[in-house]
Short mmCIF file of C-alpha atoms in Angstrom, two decimals:
data_model
loop_
_atom_site.label_atom_id
_atom_site.label_comp_id
_atom_site.label_asym_id
_atom_site.label_seq_id
_atom_site.Cartn_x
_atom_site.Cartn_y
_atom_site.Cartn_z
CA MET Y 1 -70.59 16.90 26.90
CA LYS Y 2 -69.08 16.79 23.39
CA LYS Y 3 -66.88 19.80 24.20
CA ASN Y 4 -65.56 18.06 27.31
CA ARG Y 5 -64.78 14.96 25.29
CA LYS Y 6 -62.92 16.99 22.65
CA ARG Y 7 -61.05 18.88 25.34
CA GLY Y 8 -60.11 15.60 27.07
CA ALA Y 9 -58.89 14.09 23.81
CA MET Y 10 -56.82 17.18 23.13
CA TYR Y 11 -55.22 17.04 26.60
CA PHE Y 12 -54.55 13.34 26.18
CA GLY Y 13 -52.84 13.96 22.81
CA ILE Y 14 -50.64 16.72 24.26
CA ILE Y 15 -49.64 14.48 27.20
CA ALA Y 16 -48.80 11.62 24.78
CA ILE Y 17 -46.60 13.89 22.61
CA LEU Y 18 -44.76 15.22 25.67
CA ALA Y 19 -44.23 11.67 26.93
CA VAL Y 20 -42.74 10.55 23.60
CA PHE Y 21 -40.52 13.63 23.46
CA ALA Y 22 -39.33 12.97 27.04
CA CYS Y 23 -38.46 9.38 26.11
CA LEU Y 24 -36.47 10.52 23.08
CA ILE Y 25 -34.57 13.06 25.18
CA GLY Y 26 -33.85 10.33 27.72
CA ILE Y 27 -32.45 8.10 25.01
CA GLY Y 28 -30.25 10.92 23.75
CA MET Y 29 -28.94 11.57 27.29
CA VAL Y 30 -28.22 7.90 27.85
CA ALA Y 31 -26.40 7.67 24.53
CA ASP Y 32 -24.53 10.89 25.19
CA PRO Y 33 -22.45 10.69 28.39
CA ALA Y 34 -21.84 14.41 28.16
CA GLY Y 35 -25.56 14.95 28.85
CA ALA Y 36 -26.29 16.91 25.66
CA LEU Y 37 -30.06 17.30 25.22
CA SER Y 38 -29.93 16.28 21.58
CA LEU Y 39 -31.52 13.45 19.66
CA GLY Y 40 -28.31 13.20 17.68
CA GLY Y 41 -26.12 13.53 20.77
CA MET Y 42 -24.65 10.13 20.14
CA LEU Y 43 -23.08 10.77 16.73
CA PRO Y 44 -21.30 14.06 17.58
CA LEU Y 45 -19.63 12.30 20.50
CA PHE Y 46 -18.30 9.59 18.21
CA ALA Y 47 -17.12 12.24 15.76
CA ILE Y 48 -15.27 14.17 18.46
CA GLY Y 49 -13.72 11.07 20.05
CA PRO Y 50 -11.29 10.16 17.23
CA VAL Y 51 -10.22 13.79 16.80
CA MET Y 52 -9.30 14.08 20.48
CA VAL Y 53 -7.54 10.73 20.40
CA GLY Y 54 -5.80 11.79 17.17
CA LYS Y 55 -4.32 14.80 18.97
CA ASP Y 56 -3.18 12.57 21.83
CA LEU Y 57 -1.64 10.15 19.35
CA LYS Y 58 0.30 12.92 17.67
CA GLY Y 59 1.57 14.24 20.98
CA LEU Y 60 2.56 10.80 22.24
CA GLN Y 61 4.25 10.04 18.95
CA GLY Y 62 6.33 13.19 19.29
CA LEU Y 63 7.24 12.34 22.89
CA CYS Y 64 8.28 8.81 21.86
CA LYS Y 65 10.49 10.14 19.07
CA LYS Y 66 12.04 12.66 21.42
CA ALA Y 67 12.68 10.04 24.10
CA GLN Y 68 14.14 7.67 21.52
CA GLY Y 69 16.54 10.36 20.32
CA GLU Y 70 17.58 11.17 23.87
CA LEU Y 71 18.09 7.46 24.56
CA GLU Y 72 20.43 7.18 21.58
CA THR Y 73 22.37 10.21 22.83
CA ILE Y 74 22.75 8.74 26.32
CA LYS Y 75 23.76 5.41 24.79
CA GLY Y 76 26.56 7.20 23.00
CA GLN Y 77 27.65 8.77 26.31
CA VAL Y 78 27.70 5.32 27.95
CA GLU Y 79 29.87 3.92 25.17
CA SER Y 80 32.16 6.95 25.28
CA ALA Y 81 32.61 6.66 29.06
CA SER Y 82 33.20 2.92 28.78
CA ALA Y 83 35.99 3.52 26.27
CA LYS Y 84 37.87 5.68 28.84
CA GLY Y 85 38.34 2.66 31.09
CA GLU Y 86 39.07 3.30 34.75
CA GLU Y 87 39.17 7.09 34.29
CA GLY Y 88 35.57 7.16 33.09
CA LYS Y 89 34.22 4.75 35.70
CA ASP Y 90 32.12 7.37 37.53
CA GLU Y 91 31.00 8.97 34.31
CA HIS Y 92 30.02 5.55 32.99
CA ALA Y 93 27.95 4.75 36.09
CA THR Y 94 26.12 8.09 35.88
CA ALA Y 95 25.42 7.67 32.18
CA LEU Y 96 24.27 4.10 32.70
CA ARG Y 97 21.76 5.17 35.36
CA ALA Y 98 20.48 7.88 33.04
CA TYR Y 99 20.22 5.31 30.24
CA GLU Y 100 18.14 2.90 32.35
CA SER Y 101 15.91 5.74 33.53
CA LYS Y 102 15.33 6.94 29.97
CA LYS Y 103 14.52 3.37 28.88
CA LEU Y 104 11.83 3.15 31.54
CA GLU Y 105 10.46 6.51 30.44
CA LEU Y 106 10.35 5.40 26.80
CA LYS Y 107 8.63 2.14 27.76
CA GLY Y 108 5.98 4.06 29.65
CA LEU Y 109 5.39 6.33 26.67
CA MET Y 110 5.17 3.33 24.35
CA ASP Y 111 2.56 1.73 26.61
CA GLN Y 112 0.54 4.97 26.56
CA LEU Y 113 0.86 5.19 22.78
CA GLU Y 114 -0.25 1.59 22.38
CA SER Y 115 -3.31 2.22 24.55
CA ALA Y 116 -4.11 5.39 22.61
CA VAL Y 117 -3.83 3.55 19.29
CA GLU Y 118 -6.18 0.81 20.48
CA GLU Y 119 -8.65 3.41 21.75
CA ALA Y 120 -8.49 5.27 18.43
CA LYS Y 121 -9.13 2.06 16.51
CA GLN Y 122 -12.15 1.24 18.66
CA ASN Y 123 -13.55 4.77 18.32
CA LYS Y 124 -13.01 4.75 14.56
CA ARG Y 125 -14.70 1.38 14.19
CA LEU Y 126 -17.60 2.51 16.36
CA GLY Y 127 -17.92 5.74 14.40
CA ASP Y 128 -17.90 3.81 11.11
CA LEU Y 129 -20.59 1.45 12.38
CA MET Y 130 -22.77 4.34 13.52
CA GLY Y 131 -22.28 6.08 10.17
CA ASP Y 132 -23.25 2.90 8.31
CA ALA Y 133 -26.28 2.47 10.54
CA GLU Y 134 -27.39 6.04 9.88
CA ALA Y 135 -26.92 5.63 6.12
CA MET Y 136 -28.92 2.41 6.12
CA THR Y 137 -31.86 4.10 7.85
CA LYS Y 138 -32.09 6.94 5.32
CA ALA Y 139 -34.74 6.60 2.67
CA VAL Y 140 -33.53 6.24 -0.93
CA PRO Y 141 -34.93 9.09 -3.12
CA PRO Y 142 -37.39 7.93 -5.83
CA ASP Y 143 -36.13 7.77 -9.42
CA GLY Y 144 -37.86 11.02 -10.32
CA THR Y 145 -36.12 13.07 -7.61
CA ASN Y 146 -33.81 15.84 -8.89
CA LEU Y 147 -30.64 15.92 -6.77
CA SER Y 148 -28.92 18.77 -8.62
CA GLY Y 149 -31.29 21.50 -7.46
CA GLY Y 150 -31.44 23.22 -10.88
CA GLN Y 151 -34.27 23.65 -13.41
CA GLY Y 152 -34.38 21.37 -16.43
CA ASP Y 153 -35.63 21.99 -19.92
CA ASP Y 154 -38.96 20.44 -19.06
CA GLY Y 155 -39.30 22.48 -15.87
CA SER Y 156 -38.91 19.43 -13.69
CA GLY Y 157 -35.50 20.50 -12.44
CA GLY Y 158 -32.02 19.78 -13.88
CA SER Y 159 -30.87 19.41 -17.47
CA GLY Y 160 -31.22 16.12 -19.31
CA THR Y 161 -27.48 15.44 -18.98
CA GLU Y 162 -27.42 16.24 -15.28
CA ASP Y 163 -30.52 14.11 -14.68
CA ALA Y 164 -28.72 11.12 -16.15
CA TYR Y 165 -25.72 11.73 -13.89
CA GLU Y 166 -27.86 12.28 -10.82
CA LYS Y 167 -29.85 9.10 -11.42
CA MET Y 168 -26.56 7.27 -11.62
CA LEU Y 169 -25.45 8.95 -8.39
CA LYS Y 170 -28.59 7.77 -6.62
CA LYS Y 171 -27.65 4.22 -7.53
CA ILE Y 172 -24.12 4.74 -6.24
CA LYS Y 173 -25.17 6.36 -2.95
CA ALA Y 174 -27.94 3.88 -2.12
CA GLU Y 175 -26.86 1.01 0.15
CA ALA Y 176 -29.46 -1.66 -0.64
CA GLN Y 177 -28.29 -2.47 -4.16
CA ASP Y 178 -26.09 -4.72 -6.27
CA TYR Y 179 -22.45 -3.91 -5.48
CA GLN Y 180 -21.35 -4.98 -8.94
CA ARG Y 181 -23.87 -2.60 -10.47
CA LYS Y 182 -22.57 0.13 -8.15
CA GLU Y 183 -19.02 -0.32 -9.45
CA MET Y 184 -20.22 -0.31 -13.05
CA ASP Y 185 -22.07 2.97 -12.41
CA LYS Y 186 -18.86 4.48 -11.00
CA GLU Y 187 -17.04 3.34 -14.11
CA GLU Y 188 -19.65 5.04 -16.30
CA LEU Y 189 -19.01 8.32 -14.47
CA PHE Y 190 -15.25 7.82 -14.82
CA PHE Y 191 -15.41 7.25 -18.58
CA LYS Y 192 -17.72 10.24 -19.00
CA PHE Y 193 -15.06 12.28 -17.21
CA VAL Y 194 -12.29 10.85 -19.41
CA GLN Y 195 -14.18 11.52 -22.66
CA SER Y 196 -15.91 14.82 -21.87
CA GLY Y 197 -14.25 16.20 -18.74
CA THR Y 198 -16.56 17.86 -16.23
CA LYS Y 199 -19.02 19.04 -18.87
CA GLY Y 200 -22.55 18.35 -17.67
CA MET Y 201 -21.39 16.91 -14.35
CA GLY Y 202 -22.75 18.21 -11.06
CA ASP Y 203 -20.79 18.60 -7.85
CA ARG Y 204 -22.14 15.31 -6.50
CA ALA Y 205 -20.87 13.45 -9.57
CA LEU Y 206 -17.41 14.94 -9.14
CA ASP Y 207 -17.42 14.08 -5.43
CA VAL Y 208 -17.88 10.40 -6.26
CA LEU Y 209 -14.71 10.50 -8.41
CA GLN Y 210 -12.51 12.35 -5.91
CA PRO Y 211 -9.71 10.53 -3.99
CA SER Y 212 -9.99 10.21 -0.23
CA ASN Y 213 -6.28 11.15 0.05
CA LYS Y 214 -6.26 14.88 -0.78
CA ASP Y 215 -2.48 14.85 -1.38
CA LEU Y 216 -3.19 13.23 -4.74
CA SER Y 217 -5.23 16.20 -5.97
CA LYS Y 218 -3.88 19.26 -4.16
CA ASN Y 219 -1.24 20.05 -6.85
CA SER Y 220 -3.59 19.58 -9.80
CA GLU Y 221 -4.78 22.67 -11.69
CA GLY Y 222 -8.08 21.05 -12.59
CA PRO Y 223 -10.39 18.27 -11.42
CA VAL Y 224 -9.07 14.72 -11.05
CA ALA Y 225 -10.76 11.33 -10.92
CA VAL Y 226 -9.89 8.10 -9.11
CA ILE Y 227 -9.26 5.21 -11.51
CA PRO Y 228 -11.99 2.60 -10.84
CA GLY Y 229 -11.00 -0.45 -8.83
CA ARG Y 230 -11.59 -2.94 -11.66
CA ILE Y 231 -9.20 -1.08 -13.97
CA MET Y 232 -6.66 -0.85 -11.12
CA ASP Y 233 -6.94 -4.61 -10.71
CA LYS Y 234 -6.05 -5.04 -14.38
CA MET Y 235 -3.04 -2.75 -14.03
CA PHE Y 236 -1.80 -4.55 -10.88
CA PRO Y 237 -3.61 -7.91 -10.71
CA GLY Y 238 -4.52 -9.02 -7.20
CA LEU Y 239 -2.99 -6.05 -5.36
CA PHE Y 240 -6.17 -4.06 -4.63
CA ARG Y 241 -8.81 -6.76 -5.10
CA LYS Y 242 -11.33 -6.92 -2.26
CA ALA Y 243 -14.03 -9.48 -1.44
CA LEU Y 244 -17.67 -8.58 -1.86
CA PRO Y 245 -19.86 -8.63 1.27
CA MET Y 246 -21.39 -12.04 0.51
CA THR Y 247 -21.40 -15.41 2.22
CA SER Y 248 -20.21 -18.54 0.43
CA HIS Y 249 -19.52 -22.04 1.69
CA ASP Y 250 -17.97 -23.24 -1.58
CA THR Y 251 -14.34 -24.28 -1.79
CA ASP Y 252 -11.88 -22.63 -4.18
CA ILE Y 253 -12.33 -25.52 -6.62
CA GLN Y 254 -16.13 -25.21 -6.52
CA GLY Y 255 -15.93 -21.50 -7.31
CA GLY Y 256 -16.13 -19.95 -3.86
CA ARG Y 257 -13.44 -17.37 -4.63
CA ALA Y 258 -15.10 -16.53 -7.93
CA ASN Y 259 -18.34 -15.79 -6.08
CA LEU Y 260 -16.59 -13.54 -3.57
CA LEU Y 261 -14.58 -11.42 -6.05
CA TYR Y 262 -15.53 -9.02 -8.77
CA PRO Y 263 -16.22 -10.78 -12.09
CA ASP Y 264 -13.44 -10.39 -14.64
CA TYR Y 265 -14.75 -9.22 -18.00
CA GLY Y 266 -12.65 -9.01 -21.14
CA THR Y 267 -9.76 -11.31 -20.28
CA GLN Y 268 -7.83 -10.11 -23.31
CA ILE Y 269 -7.12 -6.87 -21.40
CA LEU Y 270 -5.12 -8.83 -18.84
CA GLN Y 271 -2.61 -9.89 -21.49
CA LEU Y 272 -0.65 -6.65 -21.13
CA PRO Y 273 2.72 -7.48 -19.55
CA SER Y 274 5.36 -4.77 -19.47
CA GLU Y 275 8.64 -6.66 -19.37
CA GLU Y 276 8.39 -10.29 -18.39
CA PRO Y 277 9.68 -11.54 -16.11
CA SER Y 278 9.41 -8.41 -13.99
CA LEU Y 279 11.04 -7.45 -10.70
CA PHE Y 280 7.88 -5.68 -9.58
CA MET Y 281 5.77 -8.80 -10.04
CA ARG Y 282 8.10 -10.76 -7.71
CA VAL Y 283 8.54 -8.35 -4.79
CA THR Y 284 6.24 -8.12 -1.77
CA LYS Y 285 3.61 -5.47 -2.54
CA LYS Y 286 1.90 -3.54 0.24
CA PRO Y 287 -1.08 -1.23 -0.43
CA VAL Y 288 -0.95 1.68 2.04
CA THR Y 289 -2.99 4.71 3.05
CA GLY Y 290 -1.57 7.97 4.33
CA GLY Y 291 1.59 7.89 2.23
CA SER Y 292 3.84 5.65 4.37
CA LEU Y 293 4.23 2.23 5.97
CA VAL Y 294 5.85 1.67 9.39
CA GLU Y 295 6.91 -1.83 10.46
CA THR Y 296 8.77 -3.21 13.47
CA ARG Y 297 11.85 -5.29 12.59
CA LEU Y 298 14.08 -7.46 14.80
CA VAL Y 299 17.72 -6.29 14.92
CA GLN Y 300 19.76 -9.22 13.54
CA ASP Y 301 23.26 -9.92 12.26
CA ASP Y 302 25.33 -12.95 11.26
CA GLU Y 303 26.47 -13.45 14.86
CA ASN Y 304 23.04 -13.25 16.45
CA GLU Y 305 19.77 -13.90 14.61
CA PHE Y 306 17.69 -13.52 17.79
CA GLY Y 307 17.71 -9.77 18.27
CA GLY Y 308 20.48 -9.78 20.87
CA VAL Y 309 18.95 -12.51 23.06
CA GLU Y 310 21.61 -14.99 24.21
CA VAL Y 311 21.50 -18.25 26.14
CA GLU Y 312 24.54 -19.67 27.98
CA TRP Y 313 25.40 -22.75 30.03
CA THR Y 314 26.13 -21.77 33.63
CA ASP Y 315 26.49 -23.26 37.07
CA GLU Y 316 24.14 -22.63 39.97
CA GLU Y 317 26.07 -19.64 41.34
CA THR Y 318 26.36 -17.76 38.03
CA ASP Y 319 23.71 -15.26 36.95
CA ALA Y 320 21.86 -15.69 33.68
CA PRO Y 321 23.28 -13.62 30.79
CA ASP Y 322 21.93 -10.07 30.85
CA THR Y 323 20.55 -9.47 27.36
CA GLU Y 324 17.68 -7.50 25.88
CA MET Y 325 15.85 -8.12 22.63
CA GLU Y 326 16.38 -5.25 20.19
CA VAL Y 327 13.85 -4.09 17.64
CA GLU Y 328 13.76 -1.12 15.28
CA ARG Y 329 11.11 0.78 13.38
CA ILE Y 330 11.38 0.69 9.59
CA THR Y 331 9.53 3.39 7.64
CA ILE Y 332 8.81 3.19 3.92
CA ASN Y 333 7.71 6.57 2.57
CA CYS Y 334 5.78 6.84 -0.69
CA HIS Y 335 6.93 9.38 -3.29
CA PRO Y 336 4.96 11.04 -6.12
CA LEU Y 337 5.00 9.22 -9.45
CA LYS Y 338 3.46 10.70 -12.58
CA ALA Y 339 2.66 9.29 -16.02
CA TYR Y 340 1.54 11.22 -19.09
CA THR Y 341 -0.10 10.04 -22.31
CA SER Y 342 -2.59 11.28 -24.88
CA PHE Y 343 -5.24 9.96 -27.26
CA THR Y 344 -6.88 11.46 -30.32
CA LYS Y 345 -10.55 12.33 -30.19
CA VAL Y 346 -11.15 9.86 -33.00
CA LEU Y 347 -9.87 7.06 -30.79
CA LEU Y 348 -11.91 8.25 -27.83
CA GLY Y 349 -15.06 8.26 -29.96
CA ARG Y 350 -14.88 4.50 -30.31
CA SER Y 351 -16.00 1.88 -27.79
CA ARG Y 352 -14.87 2.66 -24.25
CA TRP Y 353 -13.48 -0.86 -23.98
CA ASP Y 354 -10.93 -0.08 -26.69
CA PHE Y 355 -9.92 3.03 -24.79
CA GLU Y 356 -9.69 1.10 -21.54
CA GLY Y 357 -7.36 -1.43 -23.14
CA GLU Y 358 -5.09 1.31 -24.46
CA LEU Y 359 -5.07 3.10 -21.11
CA VAL Y 360 -4.26 -0.02 -19.12
CA ASP Y 361 -1.60 -1.15 -21.60
CA LYS Y 362 0.32 2.12 -21.77
CA LEU Y 363 0.12 2.98 -18.08
CA ARG Y 364 1.00 -0.49 -16.84
CA LYS Y 365 4.05 -0.73 -19.11
CA ALA Y 366 5.31 2.74 -18.23
CA MET Y 367 4.74 2.44 -14.49
CA THR Y 368 6.08 -1.11 -14.17
CA ALA Y 369 9.24 -0.09 -16.02
CA LYS Y 370 9.76 2.73 -13.53
CA PHE Y 371 9.04 0.41 -10.62
CA ASP Y 372 11.58 -2.13 -11.91
CA TYR Y 373 14.29 0.48 -12.30
CA ALA Y 374 13.67 1.85 -8.79
CA ILE Y 375 13.72 -1.65 -7.25
CA MET Y 376 17.18 -2.13 -8.74
CA HIS Y 377 18.81 1.33 -8.79
CA GLY Y 378 16.60 3.65 -6.68
CA THR Y 379 18.52 6.15 -4.55
CA GLY Y 380 15.86 6.49 -1.85
CA VAL Y 381 15.65 10.27 -2.53
CA LYS Y 382 12.23 11.15 -4.01
CA MET Y 383 12.01 7.52 -5.14
CA PRO Y 384 12.21 3.98 -3.66
CA LEU Y 385 15.54 2.62 -2.37
CA GLY Y 386 16.96 0.03 -4.74
CA ILE Y 387 18.74 -3.22 -3.92
CA ARG Y 388 21.99 -2.06 -5.50
CA MET Y 389 22.03 1.20 -3.53
CA ALA Y 390 20.96 -0.04 -0.07
CA ASP Y 391 23.39 -0.29 2.84
CA GLY Y 392 23.88 -3.75 4.34
CA ILE Y 393 23.53 -5.66 1.05
CA ARG Y 394 26.13 -8.42 0.78
CA THR Y 395 28.70 -8.10 -2.02
CA THR Y 396 31.03 -10.52 -3.80
CA ALA Y 397 34.08 -9.33 -5.75
CA ARG Y 398 34.32 -10.94 -9.20
CA GLY Y 399 37.44 -12.91 -10.02
CA THR Y 400 38.04 -11.27 -13.41
CA ALA Y 401 37.16 -7.69 -14.28
CA GLY Y 402 34.39 -7.33 -16.85
CA ALA Y 403 33.38 -11.01 -16.67
CA VAL Y 404 31.19 -13.45 -14.71
CA ALA Y 405 32.60 -16.89 -13.95
CA TYR Y 406 31.25 -20.09 -12.41
CA ALA Y 407 33.39 -19.45 -9.31
CA ASP Y 408 31.74 -16.02 -8.88
CA LEU Y 409 28.30 -17.63 -8.74
CA ASN Y 410 29.53 -20.19 -6.20
CA PHE Y 411 30.88 -17.44 -3.91
CA MET Y 412 27.68 -15.40 -4.27
CA LYS Y 413 25.44 -18.32 -3.37
CA HIS Y 414 27.37 -19.16 -0.22
CA ALA Y 415 27.69 -15.52 0.84
CA VAL Y 416 23.99 -15.74 1.74
CA LEU Y 417 23.39 -17.86 4.84
CA PRO Y 418 21.76 -21.24 4.15
CA HIS Y 419 18.60 -20.40 6.07
CA HIS Y 420 18.18 -17.17 4.05
CA ARG Y 421 18.32 -18.88 0.61
CA SER Y 422 14.76 -20.21 0.67
CA GLY Y 423 12.95 -18.94 -2.42
CA ALA Y 424 16.10 -17.26 -3.78
CA THR Y 425 16.64 -16.72 -7.52
CA TRP Y 426 19.35 -15.37 -9.80
CA PHE Y 427 18.34 -12.26 -11.73
CA MET Y 428 20.78 -10.88 -14.29
CA ASP Y 429 21.27 -8.75 -17.35
CA ASP Y 430 21.07 -10.43 -20.74
CA THR Y 431 24.79 -9.76 -21.34
CA VAL Y 432 25.57 -11.90 -18.26
CA LEU Y 433 23.41 -14.73 -19.56
CA GLN Y 434 25.18 -14.52 -22.91
CA ALA Y 435 28.59 -14.80 -21.19
CA LEU Y 436 27.48 -17.75 -19.03
CA GLU Y 437 26.01 -19.59 -22.02
CA GLY Y 438 29.36 -19.18 -23.78
CA THR Y 439 31.39 -20.53 -20.85
CA VAL Y 440 32.86 -23.96 -21.71
CA ASP Y 441 35.10 -26.50 -19.97
CA THR Y 442 38.50 -27.69 -21.14
CA LEU Y 443 36.85 -30.00 -23.66
CA GLY Y 444 34.72 -27.21 -25.15
CA ARG Y 445 31.47 -28.37 -23.55
CA PRO Y 446 29.15 -25.64 -22.18
CA ILE Y 447 29.03 -25.50 -18.38
CA PHE Y 448 25.45 -24.24 -18.42
CA SER Y 449 23.17 -26.09 -20.80
CA GLN Y 450 19.41 -26.40 -21.06
CA SER Y 451 17.78 -29.58 -19.85
CA VAL Y 452 15.39 -31.29 -22.22
CA GLY Y 453 13.33 -32.49 -19.28
CA SER Y 454 13.00 -29.25 -17.29
CA GLY Y 455 12.84 -26.78 -20.18
CA PRO Y 456 12.39 -23.22 -18.93
CA LEU Y 457 12.88 -24.30 -15.30
CA ASP Y 458 16.64 -24.76 -15.75
CA ARG Y 459 18.65 -23.84 -12.68
CA MET Y 460 22.03 -22.37 -11.88
CA LEU Y 461 23.66 -23.99 -8.85
CA ASN Y 462 20.25 -25.46 -7.94
CA TYR Y 463 18.41 -22.10 -7.99
CA PRO Y 464 16.12 -20.69 -10.73
CA TRP Y 465 17.13 -17.64 -12.76
CA PHE Y 466 15.63 -15.00 -15.02
CA VAL Y 467 16.78 -12.06 -17.13
CA ASN Y 468 15.78 -8.45 -16.50
CA THR Y 469 17.14 -5.52 -18.49
CA ARG Y 470 17.00 -3.26 -15.42
CA CYS Y 471 20.11 -5.03 -14.08
CA SER Y 472 23.49 -3.44 -14.82
CA SER Y 473 25.41 -4.53 -17.92
CA ILE Y 474 28.14 -7.15 -17.49
CA GLY Y 475 31.19 -5.98 -15.55
CA ASN Y 476 29.28 -3.39 -13.49
CA PRO Y 477 28.01 -3.79 -9.90
CA GLY Y 478 24.56 -5.38 -9.97
CA ASP Y 479 24.88 -7.18 -13.32
CA ILE Y 480 23.83 -10.35 -11.47
CA ILE Y 481 22.13 -10.59 -8.04
CA PHE Y 482 21.23 -13.57 -5.86
CA GLY Y 483 18.36 -13.44 -3.36
CA ASN Y 484 14.63 -13.77 -2.71
CA LEU Y 485 12.79 -10.74 -4.10
CA GLN Y 486 10.02 -11.27 -1.53
CA HIS Y 487 12.43 -9.64 0.93
CA TYR Y 488 11.97 -6.36 -0.99
CA TRP Y 489 8.83 -4.47 0.06
CA PHE Y 490 7.10 -2.15 -2.41
CA CYS Y 491 4.32 0.16 -1.17
CA ILE Y 492 1.64 1.82 -3.31
CA GLU Y 493 -1.01 4.27 -2.17
CA GLU Y 494 -4.38 2.58 -2.60
CA GLU Y 495 -5.71 5.30 -4.89
CA ILE Y 496 -4.26 6.38 -8.25
CA VAL Y 497 -5.89 9.39 -9.92
CA ILE Y 498 -6.10 10.60 -13.51
CA ALA Y 499 -6.23 14.26 -14.65
CA ARG Y 500 -7.54 15.26 -18.09
CA SER Y 501 -6.76 18.24 -20.36
CA GLU Y 502 -7.96 19.20 -23.84
CA HIS Y 503 -5.48 22.10 -24.12
CA ALA Y 504 -2.11 20.33 -24.01
CA GLU Y 505 -2.74 18.41 -27.27
CA PHE Y 506 -5.05 20.94 -28.92
CA LYS Y 507 -2.99 21.21 -32.14
CA LYS Y 508 -3.10 17.47 -32.65
CA GLY Y 509 -6.79 17.18 -31.91
CA GLY Y 510 -6.06 15.02 -28.90
CA ILE Y 511 -6.77 14.84 -25.20
CA ALA Y 512 -3.95 14.44 -22.67
CA TYR Y 513 -4.06 12.42 -19.47
CA ARG Y 514 -1.75 12.58 -16.48
CA ILE Y 515 -1.61 9.87 -13.82
CA ASP Y 516 -0.64 10.70 -10.23
CA ALA Y 517 0.39 7.98 -7.79
CA LEU Y 518 2.38 7.58 -4.58
CA ALA Y 519 4.84 4.66 -4.29
CA GLY Y 520 7.94 3.68 -2.31
CA GLY Y 521 10.00 0.66 -1.37
CA ARG Y 522 13.20 -0.74 0.11
CA PRO Y 523 14.92 -4.06 0.87
CA MET Y 524 13.41 -5.20 4.15
CA PHE Y 525 16.14 -7.80 4.85
CA GLU Y 526 19.41 -6.68 3.28
CA ARG Y 527 21.45 -9.74 4.30
CA ALA Y 528 19.25 -11.97 2.14
CA PHE Y 529 20.75 -10.49 -1.07
CA ASP Y 530 24.22 -10.69 -2.62
CA ILE Y 531 25.48 -8.52 -5.49
CA LEU Y 532 28.44 -9.20 -7.76
CA VAL Y 533 30.68 -6.11 -7.81
CA GLY Y 534 33.94 -5.12 -9.48
CA ALA Y 535 37.15 -7.12 -9.23
CA GLY Y 536 38.97 -6.45 -5.96
CA SER Y 537 35.98 -4.53 -4.46
#
């Protein structure tokens, strides 16, 4: 009797296990439309989806570019045939039909590309959610777990130095934790890298410091590390700051924004301006990923601000004007930018906050100076395109060579259309300001004088002004410019990395650091700027 009971219990247990296994397989098959008999069948599908869509996106992008090029070619043929008059009437009709056909083809490709982009976004978001869900369900290793896999001095696995790093890594990798503490732990790893290189660091520690954009590290001879977000925020305040995943119902005045953003420690570090006022601080800044930014811009000119769309008064028998809105794609490519500096080991042996202040100060000044110069004079080749070098910028010829007069400013102001002057400022070289301050009327009274009431907010022809040494010296094109700097877009790759070497400054007992970044820019609306050029230009 007992044997039968045991045998029955055993059969019942086997049947229960098979039933659970069948249910799990059923769930996997439901989650996996491909019918893969795998408990993880869902995640591989999500991983494959974006890759397939990515290939489709690349192919459609190539087809769109090809069709756009062919459309431009046919457009040229239409214009050429139209110029022949009556002789090219047949040729014009043929080219026009081809042009309309190619436009329809391009529109169809654009619709396909738009659908593919939306599908890719949905798949990526779904994949990210599934990845987050999987990470949240994983158990966090206990504090005593050795993640390095080696043997320590005490036989418990891993050296004392590696154990410290790995414990820190466990804090970083775990999801259910204080996000502020997580960032501080990343900073600790970063400063260990800066002070001691990779000595004592495991592969997992180095992985935490690596940039997601591999272009930033592929040309480096040794390991690199991403500068922590809080230090980046001190170098470029507000550009990369992100909200923490919290909920707050406070207003800005009550401290809601303070609760949502990373706390700001050591405010004295923020007092590190490069050259104030700065061009870079006034332009529109766009953080990008992937090394470029593509935007759609309406085609406008002084005759038509509506992209070619026209409206006319007609009678009942006359057709409506045949117009089509024109848009264009503007691409801003980011170019490599490098900075180099060194510190002595004596300096590095002090508090890391002193080092951080020195690092932020030197790098911000050097990089902002380069940014300012590129915004003004950049050629667009391996660097941003500057205002002075861009096509389509308005120009005003000065009345007297080598000088700037009141009449020049008046012509410059009115060269920019009234509805484009909102937010405009004058920015000039100090030699121009000196000349304007010395300009007097027939009675010897200065034309431009400071107001006791407004102080530093004095205006020239009702618009504010500031001095920047990146402008050309007086008498040269670009010594004074009028326009709203928000119409210049400057793009920076979200990650900036630092490489470390003890060999370059070995004789001096120092350690060298090289910064690698990707940045680019261009005037987005050229007609909103006016430059004073040479006499008679």
